Amino acid sequence: MKRNNLIYIGAAALMLGGCTNDSLLGEPGNDNSSKVTLTLKAGYADTPATRTDIDGTSAVWSKQDQIGIFTTVSKAPELFRLSEGAGTKSAKFEGTVAAENGDMLCALYPYREDPYELDIDPKAAKIYFNPQTQEGFGDKARKHLGKFDYMAAPPVTFTDGKVSSTLSFSHLATLMEFSFSLPDNVKLRFLTLSTSTAKLYDQGVVDLTATKPTASKWGTATRTLSMGFDNCNVQADEKVTAYMMMLPHDLTSDKITFYISGELADGTPVTYAAVKNRGTKFEAGKRYHTDLTGFTRLDTKFDMVYVPGGSLNICALAQSEDADIQAIVDKDYKVDSFWIGRTEVTNSQFCDFLNDRNAGDVQLMAWLASNAAFYFEAPEWLQIERKNGRWVPKEGNINDGNGGHITGSYADYPMIGVTPQGANAYNFYLVEQWLGYPDQGSDSILPSELQWEYAATGSEWNPRALSDLFPGGNDMDEVSWHAWNCESAGSSCIKTGLPNHEGVLVMSEKGGTHPVAGKKPNFLGIFDMAGNVGEICADWYSETSYPCGQSLNPKCTDMSLAEDFYGEECRSLRGGSWALFPQYGLTYSRDFIVATYSTDNSGFRALIPLKR
């Protein structure tokens, strides 16, 4: 998800198709500008070539078509609209572009305005193929997806009000069709292709001034390529066809796993998987159809939400004063798909883990330590306890909202008092239960900071990802339990000092954690990513080395880079908490926790990676 997207287009190294050689006429204008009328002819002899008639063998233009025209000195494309020739292979496009004798004119189709009002460099137009969203199925979906059926043309010379030759458009992408059925009635959200190694690209650079505009400077190779769905309800056993435009890939030697995620009628998240043992070499300008069979429902043994991998804009960097901030934001950071807990891990769930693991005293010291070793005497505020040899959620004071309290169970409250080691041990346990083994080569299986932020913003498919300050919206009270609203009905009454609106610590006996899923979820249906408890991440916390190194699934695994606090290294903490100012719950806010400590306002969230 890139804040500074320039143009969303698809690209491929192999360019197919061509046009006739009819000349293009133009009329000179004033002030070094010319109103140029372009007459285009497009024809493709052997490839499905058109946006409106995907099965046809020759390109025809549609009345809504428009193209962007660059010059070599342009700062942005100029819009040219179709004026004549809809439904035919010949058409006129009219628009105004500032051009002088000898200028080179380059064309891009379909034209999309720069969504963030940034300058566009026509010499290196950045290409972002995702996100793709399909609306419904059948012809409606195919036409809706058509806007991703991109073409581009080599430059032509502008001289004395005319251009030297026809604009010759070529396809840059591959059309995929996937037919499948599911065993349940499902509202679909995402479809993902996953390979065992990182070789899928969704980004490249096309030099529109080249004599043959081919893709180069490929982005980051990933394991997964995803698309989103809007208004896609599927009935059990109903056969439907989904469409995806993708860059060309050679997957002939790969086993491909397809994941389909969605929601059941009651809102429960669900994910299905099917395996295709042999892939295909996908080429530009061609159409591929695959019947997918054998989709089975995956049991994560935990309430998880599927997060489709993709590009991300690291919003936390927007707060930095680093001179190289733009270079970092421009970098092609990617995350592969993963599952993340729909809620923070609760006291009840952590008790189940402790009992199943039959945790001994040494483990408990590492997993449930506070600021100093408590020698098996847990802090008063810990909301779990041992009874008759088993761990159970405590019964304790719960704010009744009328100035008093009632006694109730903390079973559904987020687990507090857990160290980063304890949180990591729980997630390894969860992955072993589901996958049968931990993720290969992983020293920590908690969400990385980048995975956390990507999930918090709702992935690149969230249309409000760059405008929502908090996960789920801009109203902090709608999405978050924080220091200014935590003294409300349902709070667990942890005695502590809370910062008021002036920043003064005021002692409270009514504020504390609240049951999970009590606030509005974000775009992906994830609860409490702002407030309630701060969430421990996998990364060693560093101010100067964030994000850390790699472009794919960035994570700081080098303890030597970690900030030192009280003589110990720190892990990253995200999302704010009930005891902090609400701004700590902003999607990009960063915090930390000493690696061996625990607090009454920090917890964690489960994570399951894709099986390799």
Coordinates of C-alpha atoms in Angstrom, one line a residue, residues 98-553:
A98 CA 1.8 21.3 -24.2
A99 CA 4.2 20.3 -26.9
E100 CA 7.0 21.8 -29.1
N101 CA 8.5 20.7 -32.3
G102 CA 10.6 17.6 -31.8
D103 CA 8.9 16.5 -28.5
M104 CA 8.2 12.9 -28.0
L105 CA 4.6 12.0 -27.1
C106 CA 4.0 8.8 -25.1
A107 CA 0.6 7.2 -24.4
L108 CA -0.8 5.1 -21.6
Y109 CA -4.2 3.3 -21.6
P110 CA -6.4 3.3 -19.6
Y111 CA -5.6 6.6 -18.1
R112 CA -6.0 7.1 -14.4
E113 CA -5.5 10.4 -12.6
D114 CA -2.8 10.5 -10.0
P115 CA -4.9 9.7 -6.8
Y116 CA -2.6 11.7 -4.5
E117 CA -1.9 14.7 -6.7
L118 CA 1.8 14.0 -7.0
D119 CA 4.0 14.7 -10.0
I120 CA 4.4 11.9 -12.4
D121 CA 7.8 11.2 -14.0
P122 CA 7.0 9.9 -17.5
K123 CA 10.5 8.5 -17.9
A124 CA 9.9 6.0 -15.0
A125 CA 6.2 5.5 -14.4
K126 CA 6.0 3.3 -11.4
I127 CA 3.6 0.4 -11.8
Y128 CA 1.4 -0.9 -9.0
F129 CA -0.6 -3.9 -10.1
N130 CA -2.3 -4.5 -6.8
P131 CA -4.8 -3.8 -5.4
Q132 CA -7.3 -5.5 -7.7
T133 CA -10.9 -5.8 -6.7
Q134 CA -13.6 -7.9 -8.4
E135 CA -17.2 -6.9 -8.0
G136 CA -19.6 -9.8 -8.3
F137 CA -19.2 -12.6 -10.9
G138 CA -19.8 -13.2 -14.6
D139 CA -19.9 -10.4 -17.2
K140 CA -20.3 -7.7 -14.5
A141 CA -17.1 -8.8 -12.8
R142 CA -15.2 -9.2 -16.1
K143 CA -16.1 -5.6 -17.2
H144 CA -15.3 -4.3 -13.8
L145 CA -11.9 -5.9 -13.8
G146 CA -11.3 -4.6 -17.4
K147 CA -9.8 -1.4 -16.1
F148 CA -6.8 -3.4 -15.2
D149 CA -6.3 -4.7 -18.8
Y150 CA -3.5 -2.2 -19.5
M151 CA -1.8 -1.2 -22.7
A152 CA 0.9 1.3 -23.5
A153 CA 2.4 2.7 -26.7
P154 CA 6.0 3.6 -27.7
P155 CA 6.6 7.3 -28.2
V156 CA 5.8 9.3 -31.4
T157 CA 7.4 12.6 -32.5
F158 CA 5.4 15.8 -32.5
T159 CA 6.4 18.1 -35.4
D160 CA 4.5 21.1 -36.8
G161 CA 1.2 20.1 -35.2
K162 CA 1.4 16.5 -36.3
V163 CA 2.8 13.3 -35.0
S164 CA 5.0 11.0 -37.0
S165 CA 3.1 7.7 -36.8
T166 CA 0.3 5.8 -35.2
L167 CA 0.4 5.1 -31.5
S168 CA 1.0 1.3 -31.3
F169 CA -0.6 -0.1 -28.2
S170 CA 0.4 -3.4 -26.6
H171 CA -1.0 -5.5 -23.8
L172 CA 1.0 -5.6 -20.6
A173 CA -0.8 -8.2 -18.5
T174 CA -2.2 -11.7 -18.2
L175 CA -5.9 -12.4 -17.7
M176 CA -6.6 -15.2 -15.2
E177 CA -10.0 -17.0 -14.7
F178 CA -10.5 -19.3 -11.7
S179 CA -13.7 -21.4 -11.5
F180 CA -14.5 -22.9 -8.1
S181 CA -17.3 -23.8 -5.7
L182 CA -17.3 -23.8 -1.9
P183 CA -19.1 -26.0 0.6
D184 CA -20.8 -23.2 2.5
N185 CA -22.7 -20.0 1.9
V186 CA -19.9 -17.4 2.1
K187 CA -19.4 -13.7 1.6
L188 CA -16.0 -13.7 -0.2
R189 CA -13.3 -11.3 0.8
F190 CA -10.0 -12.4 -0.8
L191 CA -8.4 -14.9 -3.2
T192 CA -4.7 -15.6 -2.9
L193 CA -2.1 -17.6 -5.0
S194 CA 0.7 -18.9 -2.8
T195 CA 4.0 -20.5 -3.9
S196 CA 6.6 -22.2 -1.7
T197 CA 9.3 -19.7 -2.7
A198 CA 9.1 -15.9 -3.3
K199 CA 8.8 -15.5 -7.0
L200 CA 5.6 -13.6 -7.6
Y201 CA 5.7 -9.9 -8.7
D202 CA 3.0 -7.3 -8.6
Q203 CA 5.2 -4.3 -9.5
G204 CA 7.7 -3.1 -12.1
V205 CA 8.7 0.0 -14.0
V206 CA 7.8 0.9 -17.5
D207 CA 9.8 3.5 -19.4
L208 CA 7.2 5.1 -21.6
T209 CA 9.8 6.9 -23.6
A210 CA 11.4 3.6 -24.8
T211 CA 10.9 2.4 -28.4
K212 CA 9.2 -0.7 -26.9
P213 CA 7.9 0.0 -23.4
T214 CA 8.8 -3.2 -21.5
A215 CA 8.7 -3.9 -17.8
S216 CA 12.0 -3.6 -16.0
K217 CA 13.3 -2.9 -12.5
W218 CA 11.0 -5.5 -11.0
G219 CA 9.8 -4.9 -7.5
T220 CA 10.0 -7.3 -4.5
A221 CA 9.3 -11.0 -5.2
T222 CA 6.8 -12.5 -2.8
R223 CA 5.2 -15.8 -2.1
T224 CA 1.6 -14.6 -2.5
L225 CA -0.5 -12.6 -4.9
S226 CA -4.0 -11.6 -3.8
M227 CA -7.2 -10.0 -5.1
G228 CA -10.2 -8.6 -3.3
F229 CA -13.9 -9.1 -3.7
D230 CA -16.8 -6.6 -3.4
N231 CA -20.4 -7.8 -3.2
C232 CA -19.5 -11.4 -3.8
N233 CA -21.9 -13.7 -2.0
V234 CA -21.5 -17.4 -3.0
Q235 CA -24.1 -20.1 -2.2
A236 CA -22.9 -23.5 -1.1
D237 CA -21.8 -25.7 -4.2
E238 CA -22.5 -22.8 -6.6
K239 CA -19.9 -22.7 -9.3
V240 CA -18.5 -19.2 -9.9
T241 CA -15.6 -17.7 -11.9
A242 CA -13.2 -15.1 -10.5
Y243 CA -11.0 -12.9 -12.6
M244 CA -7.5 -11.6 -11.9
M245 CA -5.0 -9.6 -14.0
M246 CA -1.4 -10.4 -13.2
L247 CA 2.1 -9.9 -14.4
P248 CA 3.6 -12.8 -16.3
H249 CA 5.2 -15.5 -14.3
D250 CA 6.8 -18.9 -15.0
L251 CA 5.3 -21.2 -12.4
T252 CA 5.6 -24.5 -14.4
S253 CA 7.7 -26.2 -11.7
D254 CA 5.7 -24.9 -8.7
K255 CA 3.0 -26.3 -6.6
I256 CA 0.4 -23.5 -6.0
T257 CA -1.9 -23.3 -3.0
F258 CA -5.0 -21.2 -3.5
Y259 CA -6.6 -19.6 -0.4
I260 CA -10.1 -18.2 -0.4
S261 CA -11.2 -16.2 2.6
G262 CA -14.5 -14.7 3.6
E263 CA -17.3 -14.6 6.2
L264 CA -20.1 -16.9 7.1
A265 CA -23.6 -15.6 7.6
D266 CA -23.0 -14.9 11.3
G267 CA -19.8 -12.9 10.5
T268 CA -17.4 -15.7 11.5
P269 CA -14.2 -15.5 9.4
V270 CA -13.5 -18.6 7.3
T271 CA -10.7 -19.7 5.0
Y272 CA -10.6 -22.5 2.4
A273 CA -7.6 -24.0 0.6
A274 CA -6.9 -26.0 -2.5
V275 CA -3.7 -27.2 -4.0
K276 CA -2.7 -27.4 -7.7
N277 CA 0.4 -29.6 -8.0
R278 CA 1.7 -28.1 -11.2
G279 CA 1.7 -24.5 -12.3
T280 CA 1.7 -22.8 -15.7
K281 CA 3.9 -20.3 -17.6
F282 CA 1.7 -17.2 -17.7
E283 CA 2.4 -14.9 -20.6
A284 CA 1.3 -11.4 -21.4
G285 CA -1.7 -10.8 -23.6
K286 CA -3.1 -14.3 -23.1
R287 CA -6.0 -15.7 -21.2
Y288 CA -5.8 -18.6 -18.8
H289 CA -8.7 -20.6 -17.3
T290 CA -8.3 -23.0 -14.3
D291 CA -10.9 -25.1 -12.7
L292 CA -10.1 -25.2 -9.0
T293 CA -11.4 -28.2 -7.1
G294 CA -11.1 -29.7 -3.6
F295 CA -11.5 -26.5 -1.6
T296 CA -11.6 -27.6 2.1
R297 CA -12.3 -25.4 5.1
L298 CA -9.3 -24.8 7.3
D299 CA -9.5 -25.1 11.0
T300 CA -7.2 -22.7 12.7
K301 CA -8.4 -23.9 16.1
F302 CA -8.6 -20.2 17.1
D303 CA -10.6 -17.2 15.9
M304 CA -8.3 -15.9 13.2
V305 CA -8.7 -13.3 10.4
Y306 CA -7.0 -13.9 7.1
V307 CA -4.8 -10.9 6.0
P308 CA -4.0 -10.9 2.2
G309 CA -0.4 -10.0 1.6
G310 CA 0.6 -7.0 -0.5
S311 CA 2.4 -3.7 -0.6
L312 CA 2.4 -1.4 2.4
N313 CA 3.1 2.2 3.2
I314 CA 4.9 2.4 6.5
C315 CA 2.9 5.1 8.1
A316 CA 5.0 5.2 11.3
L317 CA 7.8 6.7 9.2
A318 CA 5.6 9.8 8.5
Q319 CA 6.5 11.0 12.0
S320 CA 10.2 10.9 11.4
E321 CA 12.4 13.9 10.7
D322 CA 14.9 11.7 8.9
A323 CA 16.2 13.4 5.7
D324 CA 15.9 10.1 3.9
I325 CA 12.2 9.6 4.8
Q326 CA 11.0 9.7 1.2
A327 CA 13.5 7.1 0.1
I328 CA 12.2 4.8 2.8
V329 CA 8.6 5.4 2.0
D330 CA 9.3 4.8 -1.7
K331 CA 10.9 1.4 -1.0
D332 CA 8.9 -1.6 -2.2
Y333 CA 8.1 -3.1 1.2
K334 CA 5.9 -6.3 1.0
V335 CA 4.3 -8.8 3.4
D336 CA 3.1 -12.2 2.5
S337 CA -0.3 -13.3 3.6
F338 CA -0.9 -14.5 7.1
W339 CA -3.6 -15.1 9.8
I340 CA -3.9 -12.8 12.8
G341 CA -6.0 -13.1 15.9
R342 CA -9.5 -11.5 15.6
T343 CA -9.1 -10.4 19.2
E344 CA -6.2 -10.1 21.6
V345 CA -5.4 -13.3 23.4
T346 CA -7.7 -13.6 26.4
N347 CA -7.0 -14.7 30.0
S348 CA -9.1 -17.8 29.3
Q349 CA -7.1 -18.8 26.2
F350 CA -3.7 -18.3 27.9
C351 CA -4.9 -20.4 30.8
D352 CA -5.7 -23.2 28.4
F353 CA -2.2 -22.9 27.0
L354 CA -0.5 -23.0 30.5
N355 CA -2.6 -26.1 31.5
D356 CA -1.9 -27.9 28.2
R357 CA 1.8 -27.2 28.4
N358 CA 1.8 -28.1 32.1
A359 CA 4.1 -25.1 32.6
G360 CA 6.7 -25.4 35.4
D361 CA 8.1 -22.8 37.7
V362 CA 11.1 -22.0 35.4
Q363 CA 8.8 -21.4 32.4
L364 CA 6.4 -19.3 34.6
M365 CA 9.3 -17.1 35.7
A366 CA 10.1 -16.4 32.0
W367 CA 6.5 -16.1 30.8
L368 CA 4.8 -14.2 33.6
A369 CA 7.7 -12.1 35.1
S370 CA 7.0 -8.6 36.2
N371 CA 9.6 -5.8 36.5
A372 CA 11.4 -8.0 39.0
A373 CA 11.2 -11.7 39.7
F374 CA 8.2 -12.3 41.9
Y375 CA 9.2 -15.8 43.0
F376 CA 6.0 -17.4 41.9
E377 CA 3.9 -14.8 43.7
A378 CA 2.1 -13.2 40.8
P379 CA 1.4 -9.4 40.8
E380 CA -1.9 -8.5 42.4
W381 CA -3.2 -7.2 39.0
L382 CA -2.5 -10.4 37.2
Q383 CA -6.0 -11.7 36.1
I384 CA -5.2 -15.4 36.1
E385 CA -4.4 -17.7 39.1
R386 CA -3.6 -21.3 40.0
K387 CA -6.3 -23.2 41.8
N388 CA -6.0 -26.9 42.6
G389 CA -3.0 -27.2 40.2
R390 CA -4.7 -25.6 37.2
W391 CA -4.6 -22.1 35.8
V392 CA -8.0 -20.3 35.7
P393 CA -9.2 -16.7 35.1
K394 CA -9.7 -14.7 38.3
E395 CA -12.9 -13.4 39.6
G396 CA -12.6 -9.7 40.5
N397 CA -13.9 -6.2 40.6
I398 CA -15.7 -5.0 37.4
N399 CA -16.9 -1.4 37.1
D400 CA -20.7 -1.3 37.1
G401 CA -20.8 2.2 35.5
N402 CA -22.7 3.7 38.4
G403 CA -19.7 4.5 40.6
G404 CA -19.4 1.1 42.1
H405 CA -18.4 -2.4 41.1
I406 CA -19.6 -5.9 40.8
T407 CA -17.7 -9.2 41.0
G408 CA -17.2 -11.1 37.7
S409 CA -14.9 -13.3 35.7
Y410 CA -11.9 -11.9 33.8
A411 CA -12.1 -14.8 31.3
D412 CA -12.8 -12.7 28.2
Y413 CA -10.5 -9.8 29.1
P414 CA -7.1 -9.6 27.3
M415 CA -4.2 -11.4 28.9
I416 CA -2.0 -9.0 30.8
G417 CA 1.2 -9.6 32.7
V418 CA 2.8 -11.7 30.0
T419 CA 6.3 -11.1 28.8
P420 CA 7.5 -11.2 25.2
Q421 CA 8.9 -14.7 25.8
G422 CA 5.5 -15.8 27.1
A423 CA 3.6 -14.3 24.2
N424 CA 6.0 -15.9 21.8
A425 CA 5.7 -19.3 23.5
Y426 CA 1.9 -19.1 23.2
N427 CA 2.1 -18.4 19.4
F428 CA 4.6 -21.2 18.8
Y429 CA 2.1 -23.5 20.6
L430 CA -0.7 -22.3 18.4
V431 CA 1.2 -22.9 15.2
E432 CA 2.3 -26.3 16.4
Q433 CA -1.4 -27.1 17.1
W434 CA -2.5 -26.0 13.6
L435 CA 0.5 -26.5 11.2
G436 CA 2.2 -29.3 13.1
Y437 CA 5.5 -27.3 13.4
P438 CA 6.7 -23.7 13.9
D439 CA 7.5 -21.6 10.9
Q440 CA 10.8 -22.7 9.5
G441 CA 13.8 -20.5 10.5
S442 CA 11.7 -18.3 12.8
D443 CA 13.1 -17.1 16.1
S444 CA 9.8 -15.4 16.9
I445 CA 6.4 -16.1 15.6
L446 CA 4.6 -13.0 17.0
P447 CA 3.4 -10.4 14.5
S448 CA 6.2 -8.3 13.1
E449 CA 5.7 -4.5 13.4
L450 CA 5.1 -4.4 9.6
Q451 CA 2.5 -7.2 9.7
W452 CA 0.8 -5.6 12.7
E453 CA 0.6 -2.2 11.0
Y454 CA -0.5 -3.7 7.7
A455 CA -3.3 -5.6 9.5
A456 CA -4.2 -2.5 11.6
T457 CA -4.7 -0.3 8.5
G458 CA -6.8 -3.0 7.0
S459 CA -4.4 -4.0 4.1
E460 CA -4.1 -2.2 0.8
W461 CA -7.7 -3.2 0.0
N462 CA -9.1 -0.8 2.6
P463 CA -10.2 2.3 0.6
R464 CA -9.7 4.4 3.8
A465 CA -6.3 2.9 4.7
L466 CA -4.5 6.2 4.2
S467 CA -7.2 8.4 5.8
D468 CA -8.1 6.4 9.0
L469 CA -5.8 7.5 11.8
F470 CA -6.9 4.7 14.1
P471 CA -7.6 1.0 13.1
G472 CA -11.2 1.2 12.0
G473 CA -11.8 5.0 11.7
N474 CA -11.0 8.4 13.1
D475 CA -13.2 8.4 16.2
M476 CA -10.9 7.2 19.0
D477 CA -13.8 6.4 21.3
E478 CA -15.5 4.2 18.7
V479 CA -12.5 2.0 18.2
S480 CA -10.3 2.2 21.3
W481 CA -10.2 1.8 25.1
H482 CA -7.8 4.5 26.3
A483 CA -6.9 6.5 29.4
W484 CA -9.8 9.0 28.8
N485 CA -12.6 6.5 28.5
C486 CA -11.4 3.4 30.3
E487 CA -13.2 4.3 33.6
S488 CA -16.5 3.0 32.1
A489 CA -18.8 0.1 32.7
G490 CA -17.0 -3.2 32.3
S491 CA -13.5 -2.1 33.2
S492 CA -11.5 -4.5 35.3
C493 CA -10.7 -1.8 38.0
I494 CA -6.9 -1.9 38.0
K495 CA -5.6 0.6 40.6
T496 CA -3.2 2.9 38.8
G497 CA -2.5 6.5 37.7
L498 CA -4.2 7.6 34.5
P499 CA -3.1 10.7 32.4
N500 CA -6.0 13.2 32.1
H501 CA -6.5 15.6 29.2
E502 CA -3.8 17.9 30.7
G503 CA -1.4 15.1 31.0
V504 CA -1.6 15.0 34.8
L505 CA -1.5 11.5 36.4
V506 CA -4.7 11.0 38.4
M507 CA -5.1 7.9 40.6
S508 CA -8.0 5.7 39.5
E509 CA -9.7 2.6 41.0
K510 CA -12.2 2.3 38.2
G511 CA -10.1 2.1 35.0
G512 CA -8.6 -1.0 33.4
T513 CA -9.0 -3.5 30.6
H514 CA -12.3 -4.3 29.0
P515 CA -13.6 -7.6 27.4
V516 CA -12.2 -8.1 23.9
A517 CA -14.3 -7.1 20.9
G518 CA -16.2 -4.4 22.7
K519 CA -15.4 -1.7 20.1
K520 CA -15.8 -1.2 16.4
P521 CA -13.6 -3.6 14.3
N522 CA -11.4 -2.4 11.5
F523 CA -11.9 -3.0 7.7
L524 CA -10.7 -6.7 8.1
G525 CA -13.0 -7.4 11.0
I526 CA -10.1 -7.3 13.6
F527 CA -11.0 -5.9 17.1
D528 CA -9.0 -3.8 19.6
M529 CA -6.0 -3.0 17.4
A530 CA -6.2 0.4 19.1
G531 CA -6.2 0.5 22.9
N532 CA -7.2 -2.0 25.5
V533 CA -3.7 -3.5 25.8
G534 CA -0.5 -2.7 24.0
E535 CA 0.4 -5.6 21.7
I536 CA 3.9 -7.2 21.8
C537 CA 5.6 -7.6 18.4
A538 CA 8.4 -9.9 17.2
D539 CA 10.9 -7.1 16.4
W540 CA 13.7 -6.0 18.6
Y541 CA 12.8 -2.3 19.1
S542 CA 15.1 0.2 17.4
E543 CA 14.5 3.9 16.7
T544 CA 17.3 4.1 14.1
S545 CA 16.9 0.8 12.3
Y546 CA 13.2 0.8 11.4
P547 CA 12.1 -0.8 9.2
C548 CA 14.9 -3.3 9.4
G549 CA 16.7 -4.2 6.2
Q550 CA 14.8 -6.6 3.9
S551 CA 12.0 -5.6 1.6
L552 CA 10.0 -8.8 2.0
N553 CA 8.4 -9.3 5.5

